[in-house]
Amino acid sequence: MSMYDPSSASSRPITGVAWASNTSTCPSHFNMISQTEDGGSANFIRGFAMKSGYFLCYTKDLSGGMVVADVLLMSDKESIPNGYSYIPEYLEPKASVGKKKRICVRMVPVGYVTTAVLDLKLTAKNKTMVQQYTCLGDMNGFVVWCLKGPFSSPVPQAKPRSVSLDLRSLSLDGAGPPQPLKPSNPPDIPQKVSRRRSKLDLSKPTESDSGNNSNIYGITAMDGVPFTLHPKFESQSNTKVSVITLSDIRIKSVQDIENEYNYTFAVEEQAAKRIRPSVS
């Protein structure tokens, strides 16, 4: 009789169960059950000079985020329960799995269960009992056993990240103390942004600002153009206006303006009344 030692069993849950013809067809992350607990061959097709067969295999790879919460051994006359599915097959072209009895599993996300299938074992029929395991039934002369138990979900570990000076400059707490120069910590290079655009300086731009061709968005079309009057207006501005000229200016009343610009629109009225000639 095979005795079960709880301390030696792995606490990681099984994340997948499948069929495989041999070690070459079995996926690399699966463990193939090649022998029973009593030392016999675990090939489900037994016979003299048999070249093909199928073995039960399982995996505990948690990268998919799913675990096997339950496993069932069902006959072909039973309907598959809701939430269960047949296990996949990794077989050679000529190999096939018996359909009279099928193994089904129920897959659940790892964060939603605390009890799952932890181990699977095979024994010869009516010969060996596996302590602490649950008997699922017999299939092709083998008895399938499973072990269920609690497990602890892996806690994700936070990876340390280095904060650069550029990220520190975005902090609202202000700039910290100067950092020592390292190969991964280069000195800050000032950005080429014109003073007029970054600080909204309304003063006259300097030659360095107006001559910076890379800052085309920081200058306008009037930068550097001197303000002067046209010569025609300069002569008039220099001429002194006499007091006599100002005294001749007549201030018109509202009625004077109405009389001066009075217009009766008689011509337009006659044109509107004119009958348009008809086309015969």
Coordinates of N, CA and C in Angstrom, one line a residue, residues 36 38 46 101 122-128 137-145:
T36 N 2.5 3.7 -13.0 CA 1.6 3.7 -11.9 C 2.3 3.7 -10.6
D38 N 2.2 1.4 -8.4 CA 2.8 0.1 -8.1 C 3.9 -0.3 -9.1
R46 N -2.8 -1.1 -23.8 CA -1.8 -2.2 -23.4 C -2.0 -3.4 -24.3
K101 N -15.0 6.3 -21.8 CA -14.9 7.1 -20.6 C -14.0 8.3 -20.9
L122 N -2.1 7.3 -10.7 CA -2.7 6.2 -11.4 C -2.3 4.9 -10.6
T123 N -3.2 4.0 -10.5 CA -2.9 2.7 -9.9 C -3.6 1.6 -10.7
A124 N -3.0 0.4 -10.6 CA -3.7 -0.8 -11.2 C -5.0 -1.1 -10.6
K125 N -5.9 -1.5 -11.3 CA -7.3 -1.7 -10.8 C -7.3 -2.8 -9.7
N126 N -8.0 -2.4 -8.6 CA -8.2 -3.3 -7.4 C -6.9 -3.9 -6.8
K127 N -5.8 -3.1 -6.9 CA -4.6 -3.6 -6.3 C -4.0 -2.6 -5.2
T128 N -4.1 -1.3 -5.5 CA -3.4 -0.4 -4.6 C -4.4 0.7 -4.3
G137 N -12.5 6.9 -10.3 CA -13.1 5.8 -11.1 C -12.0 5.1 -11.9
D138 N -12.4 4.0 -12.5 CA -11.5 3.2 -13.3 C -11.7 3.5 -14.8
M139 N -10.6 3.3 -15.6 CA -10.6 3.6 -17.0 C -9.5 2.7 -17.6
N140 N -10.0 1.8 -18.5 CA -9.1 1.0 -19.3 C -8.1 0.2 -18.3
G141 N -8.6 -0.3 -17.2 CA -7.8 -1.1 -16.3 C -7.0 -0.3 -15.3
F142 N -7.1 1.1 -15.3 CA -6.4 1.9 -14.3 C -7.5 2.6 -13.5
V143 N -7.0 3.0 -12.2 CA -7.8 3.7 -11.3 C -7.2 5.1 -11.3
V144 N -8.0 6.2 -11.5 CA -7.5 7.6 -11.4 C -7.8 8.2 -10.1
W145 N -6.8 8.7 -9.5 CA -6.9 9.4 -8.1 C -6.5 10.8 -8.3

